Amino acid sequence: MRQQRLAVTTWPDELPGVGWSYGVPLDHVRELVDYWRTGYDWRAHEARLNAHPQFTTTIDGQRVHFLHIRSPEPDALPLIATHGWPMSVFEYLDLIGPLTDPRAHGGDPADAFHLVVPSLPGIGFSGPTTEPGWHMRRVARAWVRLMDRLGYDRNGAHGNDRGSMVSPEVGREAAGKVVGVHVTQLFSFPSGDPAEFADLTAEDQAALKFLDEFTSGGGLAYNAYQSAQPQTLAYALQDSPAGWLAWVSQLYRNWVDRDFLLTNATLYWLTRTIGSSIRYYYADAHDQDRPTSPTTTPTGVAIFAEDFQSVPKLAHRDHSNIVSWNHYDRGSHFSHQDAPDLALADIREFFRRFR
């Protein structure tokens, strides 16, 4: 069905010479669609996923799918790792071996983790959500219950993208059990208080400049629409695989290989969770009970060269116990794919202090 739909795509026209300034270029999407239709092998990636133990459970009325890989090292630290959007549990496949069995991957066995990688409710094999209100705090509460069910009385939390929003809330919800939170972004934005712009360091100023250019250049355009009209958008995205691919490729651009992009796009398409995945943005934007106090769990952030540049002053406003802040000269928003060595090393280094 997907191949048939892709083959009869009705393509829009395009202005000459505008590149990415109007959105994703036509040639870029045509190339991706052609490969998705004629060259991409879903079964190969499905087999990689199925090489790991997977389970489902019901939490707060919602089906939750998760990978659970116990380390051969008996003293391994439990770690729950949360993926982003439009990604999935596939985001962590390359890190599972080194995280759970460092001895077999040239690392120190003292750095081992028992790894839990859940699919966000409403995404992939967790299936669509069936009621409103699945914002990041509700997901965090579900993750706390999941780790309790698995018998872990202390654990770490890690996340990228949406996982970087959920993981600090996991620490807030279970402060006595979560030893530390490691993320690849801290999404703290100016509140409008002029005092926030006083006494800025050079790093603060550079990060604010990036943030201003990112937002004014349309970097958050998808966020604004998904926060306002997710149902309206869902009709087009679920109906047209080419449209769905164009919509998400604005985020992937050329930072990841085609197979990673298409594996995630295929998973959402096959499970019909495109609409429920974008409802997260509406739920977060309309959450009327957000905490106003900062998180207090020890927090570490790894910031990659081509990714969102967190603003130190704003981040410390929202997270009062940042104990590790590292910048890297390569890697993007998809550091688990294009800088896995740096991401892995930073995760290991951060959690050593809590062993």
Short mmCIF file of C-alpha atoms in Angstrom, two decimals:
data_model
loop_
_atom_site.label_atom_id
_atom_site.label_comp_id
_atom_site.label_asym_id
_atom_site.label_seq_id
_atom_site.Cartn_x
_atom_site.Cartn_y
_atom_site.Cartn_z
CA MET A 1 0.00 0.00 0.00
CA ARG A 2 2.75 2.48 0.96
CA GLN A 3 4.66 1.84 -2.27
CA GLN A 4 1.48 2.31 -4.31
CA ARG A 5 0.68 5.58 -2.57
CA LEU A 6 4.22 6.84 -3.06
CA ALA A 7 4.14 5.93 -6.75
CA VAL A 8 1.14 8.18 -7.40
CA THR A 9 2.27 11.17 -5.35
CA THR A 10 1.01 14.48 -6.71
CA TRP A 11 3.99 16.79 -6.49
CA PRO A 12 3.81 20.56 -5.89
CA ASP A 13 5.73 23.06 -7.94
CA GLU A 14 8.72 24.94 -6.55
CA LEU A 15 10.35 28.31 -7.04
CA PRO A 16 13.80 28.11 -8.66
CA GLY A 17 16.93 28.67 -6.62
CA VAL A 18 15.33 29.07 -3.18
CA GLY A 19 17.02 26.07 -1.54
CA TRP A 20 15.72 25.36 1.96
CA SER A 21 14.46 28.91 2.61
CA TYR A 22 10.85 28.03 1.74
CA GLY A 23 10.98 24.61 3.37
CA VAL A 24 12.17 21.19 2.25
CA PRO A 25 13.32 21.30 -1.41
CA LEU A 26 11.40 19.26 -3.97
CA ASP A 27 14.44 17.32 -5.20
CA HIS A 28 15.28 16.31 -1.62
CA VAL A 29 11.84 14.82 -1.02
CA ARG A 30 11.67 13.19 -4.47
CA GLU A 31 14.95 11.39 -3.80
CA LEU A 32 13.77 10.17 -0.39
CA VAL A 33 10.42 9.01 -1.75
CA ASP A 34 12.07 7.12 -4.61
CA TYR A 35 14.40 5.31 -2.23
CA TRP A 36 11.57 4.60 0.23
CA ARG A 37 9.54 3.07 -2.60
CA THR A 38 12.21 1.07 -4.41
CA GLY A 39 15.29 0.54 -2.24
CA TYR A 40 14.51 0.74 1.45
CA ASP A 41 14.31 -2.58 3.36
CA TRP A 42 12.07 -2.31 6.44
CA ARG A 43 12.53 -5.99 7.28
CA ALA A 44 16.27 -5.56 7.83
CA HIS A 45 15.69 -2.87 10.45
CA GLU A 46 12.79 -4.75 11.97
CA ALA A 47 15.15 -7.71 12.48
CA ARG A 48 17.64 -5.46 14.32
CA LEU A 49 14.89 -4.35 16.67
CA ASN A 50 13.63 -7.89 17.21
CA ALA A 51 17.09 -9.00 18.30
CA HIS A 52 16.33 -7.34 21.64
CA PRO A 53 13.74 -8.41 24.24
CA GLN A 54 10.55 -6.36 23.99
CA PHE A 55 7.47 -6.19 26.16
CA THR A 56 4.19 -4.33 26.56
CA THR A 57 2.29 -3.28 29.65
CA THR A 58 -0.61 -0.98 30.46
CA ILE A 59 0.05 2.12 32.55
CA ASP A 60 -2.56 4.79 33.30
CA GLY A 61 -4.88 3.16 30.76
CA GLN A 62 -2.30 3.32 27.97
CA ARG A 63 -0.41 0.53 26.23
CA VAL A 64 3.35 1.00 26.65
CA HIS A 65 5.90 -0.89 24.56
CA PHE A 66 9.48 -1.09 25.81
CA LEU A 67 12.83 -2.77 25.34
CA HIS A 68 14.39 -4.19 28.49
CA ILE A 69 17.99 -5.33 28.19
CA ARG A 70 19.62 -6.48 31.41
CA SER A 71 23.38 -6.21 31.61
CA PRO A 72 25.52 -9.29 32.29
CA GLU A 73 27.20 -7.18 34.98
CA PRO A 74 25.34 -7.75 38.28
CA ASP A 75 26.07 -4.26 39.65
CA ALA A 76 24.85 -2.41 36.56
CA LEU A 77 22.89 0.81 37.12
CA PRO A 78 19.30 0.76 35.78
CA LEU A 79 18.77 3.47 33.17
CA ILE A 80 15.57 4.51 31.39
CA ALA A 81 16.28 6.16 28.03
CA THR A 82 13.58 8.17 26.24
CA HIS A 83 13.56 8.87 22.53
CA GLY A 84 12.46 12.03 20.75
CA TRP A 85 10.09 13.04 17.95
CA PRO A 86 9.90 12.05 15.13
CA MET A 87 12.16 9.27 16.36
CA SER A 88 11.45 6.03 18.21
CA VAL A 89 13.20 3.24 20.11
CA PHE A 90 15.30 2.78 16.95
CA GLU A 91 17.19 5.85 18.15
CA TYR A 92 19.00 3.73 20.76
CA LEU A 93 19.80 0.53 18.87
CA ASP A 94 23.45 1.44 18.25
CA LEU A 95 24.00 2.23 21.94
CA ILE A 96 22.36 -0.83 23.50
CA GLY A 97 25.43 -3.06 23.31
CA PRO A 98 27.98 -0.53 24.64
CA LEU A 99 25.62 0.65 27.40
CA THR A 100 24.62 -2.78 28.68
CA ASP A 101 27.80 -4.74 28.04
CA PRO A 102 30.78 -2.38 27.95
CA ARG A 103 33.16 -5.28 28.64
CA ALA A 104 32.27 -6.76 25.23
CA HIS A 105 32.71 -3.38 23.52
CA GLY A 106 36.13 -2.39 24.82
CA GLY A 107 34.83 -0.47 27.81
CA ASP A 108 34.94 -0.67 31.59
CA PRO A 109 32.40 -3.17 32.99
CA ALA A 110 31.86 -0.76 35.91
CA ASP A 111 30.03 1.52 33.42
CA ALA A 112 27.30 -1.05 32.66
CA PHE A 113 23.57 -0.26 32.67
CA HIS A 114 20.41 -2.32 32.81
CA LEU A 115 18.65 -0.52 29.98
CA VAL A 116 14.94 0.24 29.59
CA VAL A 117 13.91 1.97 26.34
CA PRO A 118 10.16 2.65 26.15
CA SER A 119 8.16 3.84 23.16
CA LEU A 120 6.46 7.09 24.09
CA PRO A 121 2.69 6.62 24.50
CA GLY A 122 1.09 7.40 21.16
CA ILE A 123 4.18 6.47 19.14
CA GLY A 124 5.05 3.23 17.36
CA PHE A 125 4.24 0.00 19.14
CA SER A 126 2.80 1.83 22.15
CA GLY A 127 -0.09 2.54 19.80
CA PRO A 128 -2.17 5.70 19.61
CA THR A 129 -3.23 7.44 22.80
CA THR A 130 -6.95 7.20 23.50
CA GLU A 131 -7.52 10.20 25.75
CA PRO A 132 -6.18 13.76 26.01
CA GLY A 133 -3.56 14.98 28.44
CA TRP A 134 -0.50 12.90 27.60
CA HIS A 135 1.99 15.68 28.28
CA MET A 136 5.58 15.22 29.39
CA ARG A 137 4.76 15.08 33.11
CA ARG A 138 2.21 12.32 32.61
CA VAL A 139 4.76 10.35 30.61
CA ALA A 140 7.28 10.86 33.41
CA ARG A 141 4.83 9.45 35.95
CA ALA A 142 4.29 6.45 33.68
CA TRP A 143 8.06 5.88 33.46
CA VAL A 144 8.35 5.94 37.26
CA ARG A 145 5.66 3.25 37.48
CA LEU A 146 7.36 1.24 34.74
CA MET A 147 10.68 1.17 36.60
CA ASP A 148 8.84 0.22 39.80
CA ARG A 149 7.17 -2.69 38.00
CA LEU A 150 10.55 -3.88 36.76
CA GLY A 151 11.80 -3.97 40.34
CA TYR A 152 14.29 -1.10 40.20
CA ASP A 153 14.45 0.99 43.37
CA ARG A 154 17.09 3.40 42.02
CA ASN A 155 17.91 4.37 38.45
CA GLY A 156 19.16 7.04 36.11
CA ALA A 157 17.26 8.74 33.29
CA HIS A 158 18.52 9.83 29.89
CA GLY A 159 16.81 11.50 26.95
CA ASN A 160 17.14 13.32 23.65
CA ASP A 161 14.70 15.80 22.12
CA ARG A 162 11.31 15.04 23.72
CA GLY A 163 13.22 12.66 25.95
CA SER A 164 15.17 15.69 27.19
CA MET A 165 11.86 17.15 28.37
CA VAL A 166 10.51 13.94 29.91
CA SER A 167 13.67 12.84 31.72
CA PRO A 168 14.01 15.86 34.07
CA GLU A 169 10.36 15.33 35.00
CA VAL A 170 11.15 11.69 35.81
CA GLY A 171 13.70 13.05 38.27
CA ARG A 172 11.13 15.43 39.71
CA GLU A 173 8.50 12.68 40.10
CA ALA A 174 10.86 10.23 41.79
CA ALA A 175 13.52 12.38 43.37
CA GLY A 176 14.34 9.74 45.97
CA LYS A 177 14.92 7.03 43.38
CA VAL A 178 16.40 8.80 40.35
CA VAL A 179 20.09 9.29 41.01
CA GLY A 180 20.72 11.54 38.03
CA VAL A 181 19.28 12.88 34.78
CA HIS A 182 21.35 13.13 31.60
CA VAL A 183 20.04 14.93 28.52
CA THR A 184 21.25 16.33 25.22
CA GLN A 185 19.27 19.59 25.46
CA LEU A 186 17.77 21.75 28.18
CA PHE A 187 14.88 23.56 26.54
CA SER A 188 14.73 26.72 28.62
CA PHE A 189 13.38 29.81 26.86
CA PRO A 190 13.27 33.49 27.92
CA SER A 191 10.28 34.29 30.14
CA GLY A 192 10.11 37.98 29.24
CA ASP A 193 11.71 39.14 32.48
CA PRO A 194 14.34 41.80 31.55
CA ALA A 195 16.51 40.57 34.43
CA GLU A 196 17.18 37.40 32.47
CA PHE A 197 19.16 39.42 29.95
CA ALA A 198 21.39 41.09 32.53
CA ASP A 199 24.96 39.98 33.23
CA LEU A 200 25.04 37.48 30.37
CA THR A 201 28.24 35.57 29.81
CA ALA A 202 29.70 35.18 26.34
CA GLU A 203 28.30 31.65 26.27
CA ASP A 204 24.84 32.93 27.25
CA GLN A 205 24.96 35.56 24.51
CA ALA A 206 26.05 33.08 21.84
CA ALA A 207 23.32 30.64 22.81
CA LEU A 208 20.66 33.37 22.83
CA LYS A 209 21.80 34.49 19.37
CA PHE A 210 21.43 30.93 18.13
CA LEU A 211 17.99 30.69 19.71
CA ASP A 212 16.85 33.93 18.07
CA GLU A 213 18.11 32.87 14.64
CA PHE A 214 16.60 29.41 15.07
CA THR A 215 13.13 30.68 15.93
CA SER A 216 13.06 33.58 13.45
CA GLY A 217 14.24 31.23 10.69
CA GLY A 218 11.26 28.91 11.14
CA GLY A 219 13.01 26.27 13.20
CA LEU A 220 9.99 25.94 15.48
CA ALA A 221 7.28 26.35 12.84
CA TYR A 222 6.27 22.69 13.05
CA ASN A 223 6.05 23.04 16.85
CA ALA A 224 3.64 25.98 16.62
CA TYR A 225 1.23 24.19 14.29
CA GLN A 226 1.33 20.87 16.12
CA SER A 227 0.64 22.70 19.37
CA ALA A 228 -2.41 24.41 17.90
CA GLN A 229 -4.07 22.11 15.33
CA PRO A 230 -2.75 18.53 15.57
CA GLN A 231 -5.95 16.89 14.36
CA THR A 232 -6.19 19.05 11.25
CA LEU A 233 -2.58 18.30 10.37
CA ALA A 234 -3.01 14.57 11.04
CA TYR A 235 -5.36 14.07 8.07
CA ALA A 236 -2.70 15.13 5.59
CA LEU A 237 0.25 13.48 7.30
CA GLN A 238 -1.36 10.07 7.85
CA ASP A 239 -2.97 10.04 4.40
CA SER A 240 0.10 10.96 2.38
CA PRO A 241 3.35 9.10 3.05
CA ALA A 242 5.20 11.59 0.86
CA GLY A 243 3.69 14.48 2.82
CA TRP A 244 4.66 12.82 6.10
CA LEU A 245 8.20 12.31 4.85
CA ALA A 246 8.49 15.93 3.75
CA TRP A 247 7.15 17.15 7.11
CA VAL A 248 9.70 15.24 9.20
CA SER A 249 12.64 15.66 6.83
CA GLN A 250 12.66 19.38 7.72
CA LEU A 251 14.05 18.21 11.07
CA TYR A 252 16.37 15.48 9.84
CA ARG A 253 17.72 17.46 6.86
CA ASN A 254 21.05 15.81 5.96
CA TRP A 255 22.22 15.01 9.48
CA VAL A 256 21.33 11.31 9.43
CA ASP A 257 21.47 8.57 6.83
CA ARG A 258 18.34 7.86 4.82
CA ASP A 259 17.71 4.50 6.44
CA PHE A 260 17.42 5.97 9.93
CA LEU A 261 15.02 8.64 8.72
CA LEU A 262 12.92 6.14 6.78
CA THR A 263 12.90 3.52 9.53
CA ASN A 264 11.31 5.96 11.93
CA ALA A 265 8.95 7.33 9.28
CA THR A 266 7.90 3.78 8.36
CA LEU A 267 7.25 2.82 11.98
CA TYR A 268 4.91 5.78 12.51
CA TRP A 269 3.19 5.11 9.19
CA LEU A 270 2.67 1.38 9.75
CA THR A 271 1.36 1.82 13.31
CA ARG A 272 -0.83 4.78 12.32
CA THR A 273 0.53 6.84 15.18
CA ILE A 274 1.39 10.01 13.26
CA GLY A 275 -1.63 11.87 14.59
CA SER A 276 -1.22 10.73 18.17
CA SER A 277 2.50 11.54 18.08
CA ILE A 278 1.88 15.20 17.31
CA ARG A 279 -0.82 15.48 19.98
CA TYR A 280 2.07 15.68 22.49
CA TYR A 281 2.71 19.24 21.40
CA TYR A 282 -0.89 20.24 22.06
CA ALA A 283 -0.88 18.49 25.45
CA ASP A 284 2.27 20.28 26.58
CA ALA A 285 1.11 23.66 25.29
CA HIS A 286 -2.21 23.31 27.15
CA ASP A 287 -0.88 21.84 30.39
CA GLN A 288 -2.40 24.08 33.07
CA ASP A 289 -0.57 22.57 36.02
CA ARG A 290 3.10 22.87 35.15
CA PRO A 291 5.51 23.07 38.07
CA THR A 292 6.95 26.54 38.61
CA SER A 293 9.89 25.39 40.72
CA PRO A 294 13.14 24.11 39.21
CA THR A 295 14.12 20.46 39.14
CA THR A 296 16.59 19.44 41.83
CA THR A 297 17.85 16.03 40.68
CA PRO A 298 21.54 16.13 39.64
CA THR A 299 21.50 16.93 35.93
CA GLY A 300 24.03 16.67 33.13
CA VAL A 301 23.78 18.01 29.59
CA ALA A 302 25.82 17.16 26.51
CA ILE A 303 25.51 19.84 23.82
CA PHE A 304 26.49 18.98 20.26
CA ALA A 305 27.79 21.35 17.62
CA GLU A 306 24.84 21.29 15.19
CA ASP A 307 22.12 21.00 17.82
CA PHE A 308 19.97 23.30 19.93
CA GLN A 309 22.29 25.45 22.01
CA SER A 310 20.94 25.57 25.55
CA VAL A 311 21.36 28.93 27.31
CA PRO A 312 23.25 28.39 30.59
CA LYS A 313 21.57 31.19 32.55
CA LEU A 314 18.07 30.06 31.54
CA ALA A 315 18.87 26.39 32.06
CA HIS A 316 20.04 27.04 35.63
CA ARG A 317 16.78 28.91 36.25
CA ASP A 318 14.77 25.75 35.43
CA HIS A 319 17.21 23.12 36.73
CA SER A 320 18.89 24.04 39.98
CA ASN A 321 21.33 21.16 40.22
CA ILE A 322 23.26 21.05 36.93
CA VAL A 323 26.49 19.22 37.73
CA SER A 324 27.81 18.53 34.22
CA TRP A 325 27.74 20.78 31.13
CA ASN A 326 29.79 19.64 28.14
CA HIS A 327 30.08 21.08 24.61
CA TYR A 328 31.24 19.02 21.63
CA ASP A 329 32.64 20.21 18.32
CA ARG A 330 30.67 17.72 16.23
CA GLY A 331 27.36 15.93 16.29
CA SER A 332 23.82 17.15 15.74
CA HIS A 333 20.34 16.77 17.19
CA PHE A 334 20.79 13.10 16.33
CA SER A 335 23.99 12.57 18.29
CA HIS A 336 23.13 8.93 19.01
CA GLN A 337 23.53 8.42 15.27
CA ASP A 338 26.20 10.87 14.11
CA ALA A 339 28.32 11.13 17.28
CA PRO A 340 27.56 7.93 19.24
CA ASP A 341 31.07 7.76 20.68
CA LEU A 342 30.72 11.21 22.25
CA ALA A 343 27.19 10.58 23.50
CA LEU A 344 28.20 7.24 25.01
CA ALA A 345 31.28 8.67 26.73
CA ASP A 346 29.29 11.57 28.20
CA ILE A 347 26.55 9.28 29.55
CA ARG A 348 29.16 7.00 31.16
CA GLU A 349 31.13 9.87 32.66
CA PHE A 350 28.05 11.56 34.10
CA PHE A 351 26.67 8.46 35.84
CA ARG A 352 30.01 7.32 37.31
CA ARG A 353 29.47 9.69 40.22
CA PHE A 354 26.26 7.84 41.18
CA ARG A 355 27.48 4.26 41.11
#
